[in-house]
Amino acid sequence: MQTIWFIFIAFILTMYVLLDGFDLGAGAIYPFVAKDDKERRAVQRAILPMWDGNETWLVAAGGGLFLSFPLLYSASMSGFYLAVFVVLWLLILRGVGLEMRHLLDNDLWRSFWDGVFFLGSLLLPFFFGVALANVMRGVPIGRGGKYFFQSLWTDPLHPLSKNPGILDWYTVMIGLLALCAVILHGTTYLTMKTTGGLRNSSRIFAGAFWVATVGLTALATPLTFYLLPQRLSHFESAPWGFVFPAAAIGGILTVGYALAKGRDGLSFGGSCAYIAGMMSSTAFAIYPKVLPAVDPSRSLTIYNASAPHHSLVVGLIAWGLGLLLACIYFAIIYRMFRGRVEV
Amino acid sequence: MSAALMSVHPVLALQDTSSTVLLHRWQFGFNLIYHYLYPQLTMGLILLIVVLETLYLRRGHEFYKKAADFWVRLFAPAFVIGAVTGIPLEFGFGTNWAVFSTVSGGVIGQTIALEGVFAFFVESAFLGLYLYGGDAFGKKVRWFSAFMVFLGSWASGYFILTVNAWMQNPISYRTLPDGNLALVHFWKLFLNPWMFHQYIHVMGGAVVTASFAMAGIGAFYLLSRRDVQFGKLFVTLGVIAGLASSLWMIYPSGDMESAALAEKQPIKLAAAEGLFHTEKGASLTIIGQPNLQTMRIDNPIELPKILSFLSYRSFEATVKGLEAFPRSLWPNVPLVYYSYHIMVGLGTIFAAVMLLAALLLWRGRLFRSRRMLWLLLLIMPFPFITNTVGWVVAESGRQPWIIYGVMKTAQGASRLVNAGNVYFTIAGLAGLFLLLSVLYVIVVLKEVHQGPEAPQSEDVERLEKEIREIIPGRRALQERRREEPIESGREEKVRG
């Protein structure tokens, strides 16, 4: 049961990154892709009807976590307290920025909110990547407790110290990788959703960020396993898990191929496969832990952090049903807004 | 329970952090109060918008569409602010109340998680459709998407109040060996008897806020002799909904709430009423200042025996006073007392004002009665206060418990998050909330100034037009309708 929930949570977080990823990525790159106000509006039109719904996946993931692994939810929220609030501020500002822009006809007003939206979209994927890297690296769960508290940084040059902060060179590197991957995701989305000059410049930026993503992935993956060889153990004991990194590699190669050939839908699909592959590889690497600790014996696992069995069962039924309904609405609404946006 | 909890959660014993706990309460309470200024407006407003949309669907007159569009322009930014200020609350259970979340997650995790998948998804997905696709897909989709936003936001209210109802009246749980709580019956959690009266009272309060806002802005237009037709529509709808909802708040929902307090939370009732001593045939204090030194109400104005009647339906019933309970279990008495009296006092005034306005409306004199219109305009902000202090009664009044009778608030806080960090994030939230308030005020002033007749901001209009043009689904639909009329009927059902 715990494993099913683990997969469920990993799935919903992956969905969040796939969906909100493209509007974050588009937001983080659009001042460079779109040359004038008309093009900027076209970019925003491509994401406006969806962003709020996309962000809801994050909230749903939070709720699902509370239901299934209450200890993981409370330990990580209070442990990453400062980072969580920084992320929340950014989410607030970004969401408001996108919706407030249209409310006054004034260039200064619009420029201001464009800037807010851009900064929010730029910093959020970075922090999400940092969060994921913290989970991968392990957190300083203390003596005799189930909780921890991480400062923003303590010893940035030594990620393996006893009391690591949220930011060190390893987590920052993964943060940058996440940012590049999300921008790649956003640019392939824009390539698929727009026309004319906007599509062309999106494609050029997608090419650049493809190179950056490939480079950072090639750098970060060996470094991760050099730094944390214990994360390889699950792959060794269950070699079928290599399908996840294989999907990521296949995905990123597909993006490159499709960008070169000008096949826009395929490049977005490849980017989805890459992100899903990376996320599931991470999940697979830490399983059955949900929050590894610096001292491995104190790690939170799917067994010691989960809700009681009955809660997991009834929750699975009710929540699964709701999730199914949500997928249906999303399919319908994405279908209604399908097609390219013209400048 | 508390001793058991200490042994299970050693972190509790680490430091004496009562002042930090207070800060956690301030952060969460401040965030909650600010957040709830918006949902109380939007949850009520979406009901009134659905009424306007229904009028448009039935009568097909552009007038109703413009009226609905005007309110949607006030609704949408409030909805967005409500949504984004709600996210810190959902995560706030973990950031500020880690121990509470760990202990109770097996129970209330259910409702919090279900709110996400059953309510937020519906709201956000259909709001996007309503705002940006409403006109492109025709009247029926427009009505349906508005209705789904209504359904989603009222469902959201239901789920989150289920959490609160459980914290007020914990049922259907058992304690596990590790000190955490486990759910016993899923359905009992959702059908908590506390839930019922709380839900109808809270949602009624939201309708009060929205109908007073609608009546007030309508009155503004009538008083300034502009957009008169809209003014009349808004005042009419606002007064009818306002009368119904403000009476609803007193009876049956308010009455049920106080009866439940008398039964389950007598300390809260005693603090709210300012009843220090247990009395047979207790009198109801209308005005007066609670004096904790002398244990009585200073300068009281009282209605003899009424409190006994309201609580137990008998003029001679005995009502327990604060002295019947250990002082360590008292809430902050003056805070609860004043909040409760402001709520009840304003609520009574609301019902009286709306009764008078409805009478004038019925006699056909309301639109000419400038004094009444002024009153409707000026009373507009007060429902926000009433809803807020109502929540202060509910939440402050149950202190020192975070789960009533089960777990103390001080035990539930995140002990490793120290005061310095909490100050830091409170400051950040305060700054952001100030910004959001200024923004919303700007938006409201601008929209009200431009009025329902004014075209939307050029930008939005262009946006909508462009979306209308670029939706190939729509274009394909039109083409197909021309070719195969039967096929298109099926298609529309799928869409609708």
Coordinates of N, CA, C and O in Angstrom, one line a residue, chain A residues 29-96:
Chain A
I29 N 11.7 32.6 -20.0 CA 12.5 32.9 -21.2 C 11.8 33.9 -22.0 O 12.4 34.5 -22.9
Y30 N 10.5 34.2 -21.8 CA 9.8 35.0 -22.8 C 10.3 36.4 -23.0 O 10.1 36.9 -24.1
P31 N 10.9 37.1 -22.0 CA 11.4 38.4 -22.4 C 12.4 38.4 -23.5 O 12.6 39.3 -24.2
F32 N 13.1 37.2 -23.6 CA 14.1 37.1 -24.6 C 13.5 36.5 -25.9 O 14.0 36.9 -27.0
V33 N 12.5 35.7 -25.8 CA 11.9 35.1 -27.0 C 11.0 36.1 -27.7 O 11.1 36.3 -28.9
A34 N 10.2 36.8 -26.9 CA 9.2 37.7 -27.5 C 9.8 39.1 -27.6 O 10.3 39.7 -26.6
K35 N 9.8 39.7 -28.8 CA 10.5 41.0 -29.0 C 9.6 42.2 -28.7 O 10.1 43.2 -28.2
D36 N 8.3 42.1 -28.9 CA 7.5 43.3 -28.6 C 6.3 42.9 -27.8 O 6.1 41.7 -27.5
D37 N 5.5 43.9 -27.4 CA 4.4 43.6 -26.6 C 3.4 42.6 -27.2 O 2.8 41.8 -26.5
K38 N 3.2 42.7 -28.5 CA 2.3 41.7 -29.2 C 2.7 40.3 -29.0 O 1.9 39.4 -28.7
E39 N 4.0 40.1 -29.1 CA 4.5 38.7 -29.0 C 4.5 38.3 -27.5 O 4.2 37.1 -27.3
R40 N 4.7 39.2 -26.6 CA 4.6 38.8 -25.2 C 3.2 38.4 -24.9 O 3.0 37.5 -24.2
R41 N 2.2 39.1 -25.5 CA 0.8 38.8 -25.2 C 0.6 37.4 -25.8 O -0.2 36.6 -25.2
A42 N 1.1 37.1 -26.9 CA 0.9 35.8 -27.5 C 1.4 34.7 -26.6 O 0.8 33.7 -26.4
V43 N 2.6 34.9 -26.0 CA 3.2 34.0 -25.1 C 2.2 33.8 -23.9 O 1.9 32.6 -23.5
Q44 N 1.8 34.9 -23.4 CA 0.9 34.8 -22.2 C -0.4 34.1 -22.5 O -0.9 33.3 -21.7
R45 N -0.9 34.3 -23.8 CA -2.1 33.7 -24.2 C -2.0 32.2 -24.3 O -2.9 31.5 -24.0
A46 N -0.7 31.8 -24.6 CA -0.5 30.3 -24.7 C -0.6 29.6 -23.4 O -0.8 28.4 -23.3
I47 N -0.4 30.4 -22.3 CA -0.4 29.8 -21.0 C -1.5 30.2 -20.0 O -1.7 29.6 -19.0
L48 N -2.1 31.4 -20.4 CA -3.1 31.9 -19.4 C -4.2 31.0 -19.0 O -4.5 30.9 -17.8
P49 N -4.9 30.3 -19.9 CA -6.0 29.5 -19.4 C -5.5 28.3 -18.6 O -6.3 27.7 -17.9
M50 N -4.3 28.0 -18.6 CA -3.8 26.8 -17.9 C -3.0 26.9 -16.7 O -3.0 26.0 -15.8
W51 N -2.4 28.1 -16.5 CA -1.3 28.1 -15.4 C -1.9 27.8 -14.1 O -1.3 27.1 -13.3
D52 N -3.1 28.3 -13.8 CA -3.7 28.2 -12.5 C -4.0 26.7 -12.2 O -3.7 26.2 -11.1
G53 N -4.5 26.1 -13.2 CA -4.8 24.6 -13.1 C -3.5 23.8 -12.9 O -3.5 22.9 -12.1
N54 N -2.5 24.2 -13.7 CA -1.2 23.5 -13.5 C -0.7 23.6 -12.1 O -0.1 22.6 -11.6
E55 N -0.8 24.8 -11.6 CA -0.2 25.0 -10.2 C -1.0 24.2 -9.2 O -0.4 23.8 -8.2
T56 N -2.3 23.9 -9.5 CA -3.1 23.1 -8.6 C -2.5 21.8 -8.3 O -2.7 21.2 -7.3
W57 N -1.7 21.3 -9.3 CA -1.1 19.9 -9.1 C -0.1 20.0 -7.9 O 0.1 19.0 -7.2
L58 N 0.5 21.1 -7.7 CA 1.4 21.2 -6.6 C 0.7 21.2 -5.3 O 1.0 20.5 -4.3
V59 N -0.5 21.9 -5.3 CA -1.3 21.9 -4.1 C -1.8 20.5 -3.8 O -1.9 20.0 -2.7
A60 N -2.2 19.8 -4.9 CA -2.7 18.5 -4.8 C -1.7 17.5 -4.3 O -1.9 16.7 -3.4
A61 N -0.4 17.8 -4.7 CA 0.7 16.9 -4.2 C 0.9 17.1 -2.7 O 1.0 16.2 -2.0
G62 N 0.8 18.4 -2.3 CA 0.9 18.7 -0.9 C -0.2 18.0 -0.1 O 0.1 17.4 0.9
G63 N -1.4 18.1 -0.6 CA -2.5 17.4 0.1 C -2.3 15.9 0.1 O -2.6 15.2 1.2
G64 N -1.9 15.3 -1.0 CA -1.7 13.9 -1.1 C -0.6 13.4 -0.1 O -0.7 12.4 0.5
L65 N 0.4 14.3 0.0 CA 1.5 14.0 1.0 C 1.0 14.0 2.4 O 1.4 13.1 3.2
F66 N 0.2 14.9 2.7 CA -0.4 15.0 4.1 C -1.2 13.8 4.4 O -1.1 13.2 5.5
L67 N -2.0 13.3 3.4 CA -2.8 12.1 3.6 C -1.9 10.9 3.8 O -2.1 10.1 4.7
S68 N -0.9 10.7 2.9 CA -0.3 9.4 2.8 C 0.9 9.3 3.7 O 1.1 8.3 4.4
F69 N 1.7 10.4 3.8 CA 2.9 10.4 4.6 C 3.0 11.6 5.5 O 3.8 12.5 5.3
P70 N 2.1 11.6 6.5 CA 2.0 12.9 7.3 C 3.4 13.3 7.9 O 3.7 14.5 8.0
L71 N 4.2 12.3 8.3 CA 5.4 12.7 8.9 C 6.4 13.3 7.9 O 7.1 14.3 8.2
L72 N 6.4 12.7 6.7 CA 7.2 13.3 5.6 C 6.8 14.7 5.4 O 7.6 15.6 5.3
Y73 N 5.4 14.9 5.3 CA 4.9 16.2 5.0 C 5.3 17.2 6.1 O 5.9 18.3 5.8
S74 N 5.1 16.9 7.3 CA 5.4 17.9 8.4 C 6.9 18.0 8.6 O 7.4 19.1 8.8
A75 N 7.7 16.9 8.5 CA 9.1 17.1 8.7 C 9.7 17.9 7.6 O 10.6 18.8 7.8
S76 N 9.3 17.7 6.3 CA 10.0 18.4 5.3 C 9.5 19.9 5.2 O 10.3 20.8 5.0
M77 N 8.2 20.1 5.5 CA 7.7 21.5 5.5 C 8.4 22.3 6.6 O 8.8 23.5 6.4
S78 N 8.5 21.7 7.8 CA 9.1 22.5 8.9 C 10.6 22.6 8.7 O 11.2 23.5 9.0
G79 N 11.2 21.5 8.1 CA 12.6 21.4 8.0 C 13.1 22.4 6.9 O 14.1 23.1 7.1
F80 N 12.4 22.5 5.8 CA 12.7 23.4 4.8 C 12.0 24.8 4.9 O 11.7 25.5 4.0
Y81 N 11.6 25.1 6.2 CA 10.7 26.2 6.5 C 11.0 27.5 5.6 O 10.2 28.0 5.0
L82 N 12.3 27.9 5.7 CA 12.7 29.1 5.0 C 12.5 29.0 3.5 O 11.9 29.8 2.8
A83 N 13.0 27.9 3.0 CA 12.9 27.7 1.5 C 11.4 27.6 1.1 O 11.0 28.1 0.1
V84 N 10.6 26.9 1.9 CA 9.2 26.8 1.6 C 8.6 28.2 1.5 O 7.8 28.5 0.5
F85 N 8.9 29.0 2.4 CA 8.3 30.4 2.4 C 8.8 31.2 1.2 O 8.0 31.9 0.6
V86 N 10.1 31.0 0.9 CA 10.6 31.8 -0.3 C 9.8 31.3 -1.5 O 9.3 32.1 -2.4
V87 N 9.6 30.0 -1.7 CA 8.8 29.4 -2.8 C 7.4 30.0 -2.8 O 6.8 30.4 -3.8
L88 N 6.8 30.0 -1.6 CA 5.4 30.5 -1.5 C 5.3 32.0 -1.9 O 4.4 32.3 -2.7
W89 N 6.3 32.8 -1.5 CA 6.2 34.2 -1.9 C 6.3 34.3 -3.4 O 5.6 35.1 -4.0
L90 N 7.2 33.5 -4.0 CA 7.4 33.6 -5.4 C 6.1 33.1 -6.1 O 5.7 33.7 -7.1
L91 N 5.5 32.0 -5.6 CA 4.2 31.6 -6.2 C 3.2 32.7 -6.2 O 2.4 32.9 -7.1
I92 N 3.1 33.3 -5.0 CA 2.1 34.4 -4.9 C 2.4 35.5 -5.9 O 1.5 35.9 -6.6
L93 N 3.6 36.0 -5.9 CA 3.9 37.1 -6.8 C 3.7 36.8 -8.2 O 3.2 37.5 -9.0
R94 N 4.1 35.6 -8.6 CA 4.0 35.2 -10.0 C 2.6 35.1 -10.4 O 2.2 35.6 -11.5
G95 N 1.8 34.4 -9.6 CA 0.4 34.2 -9.9 C -0.3 35.5 -10.1 O -1.1 35.8 -11.0
V96 N -0.1 36.4 -9.1 CA -0.7 37.7 -9.1 C -0.2 38.5 -10.3 O -1.0 39.2 -11.0

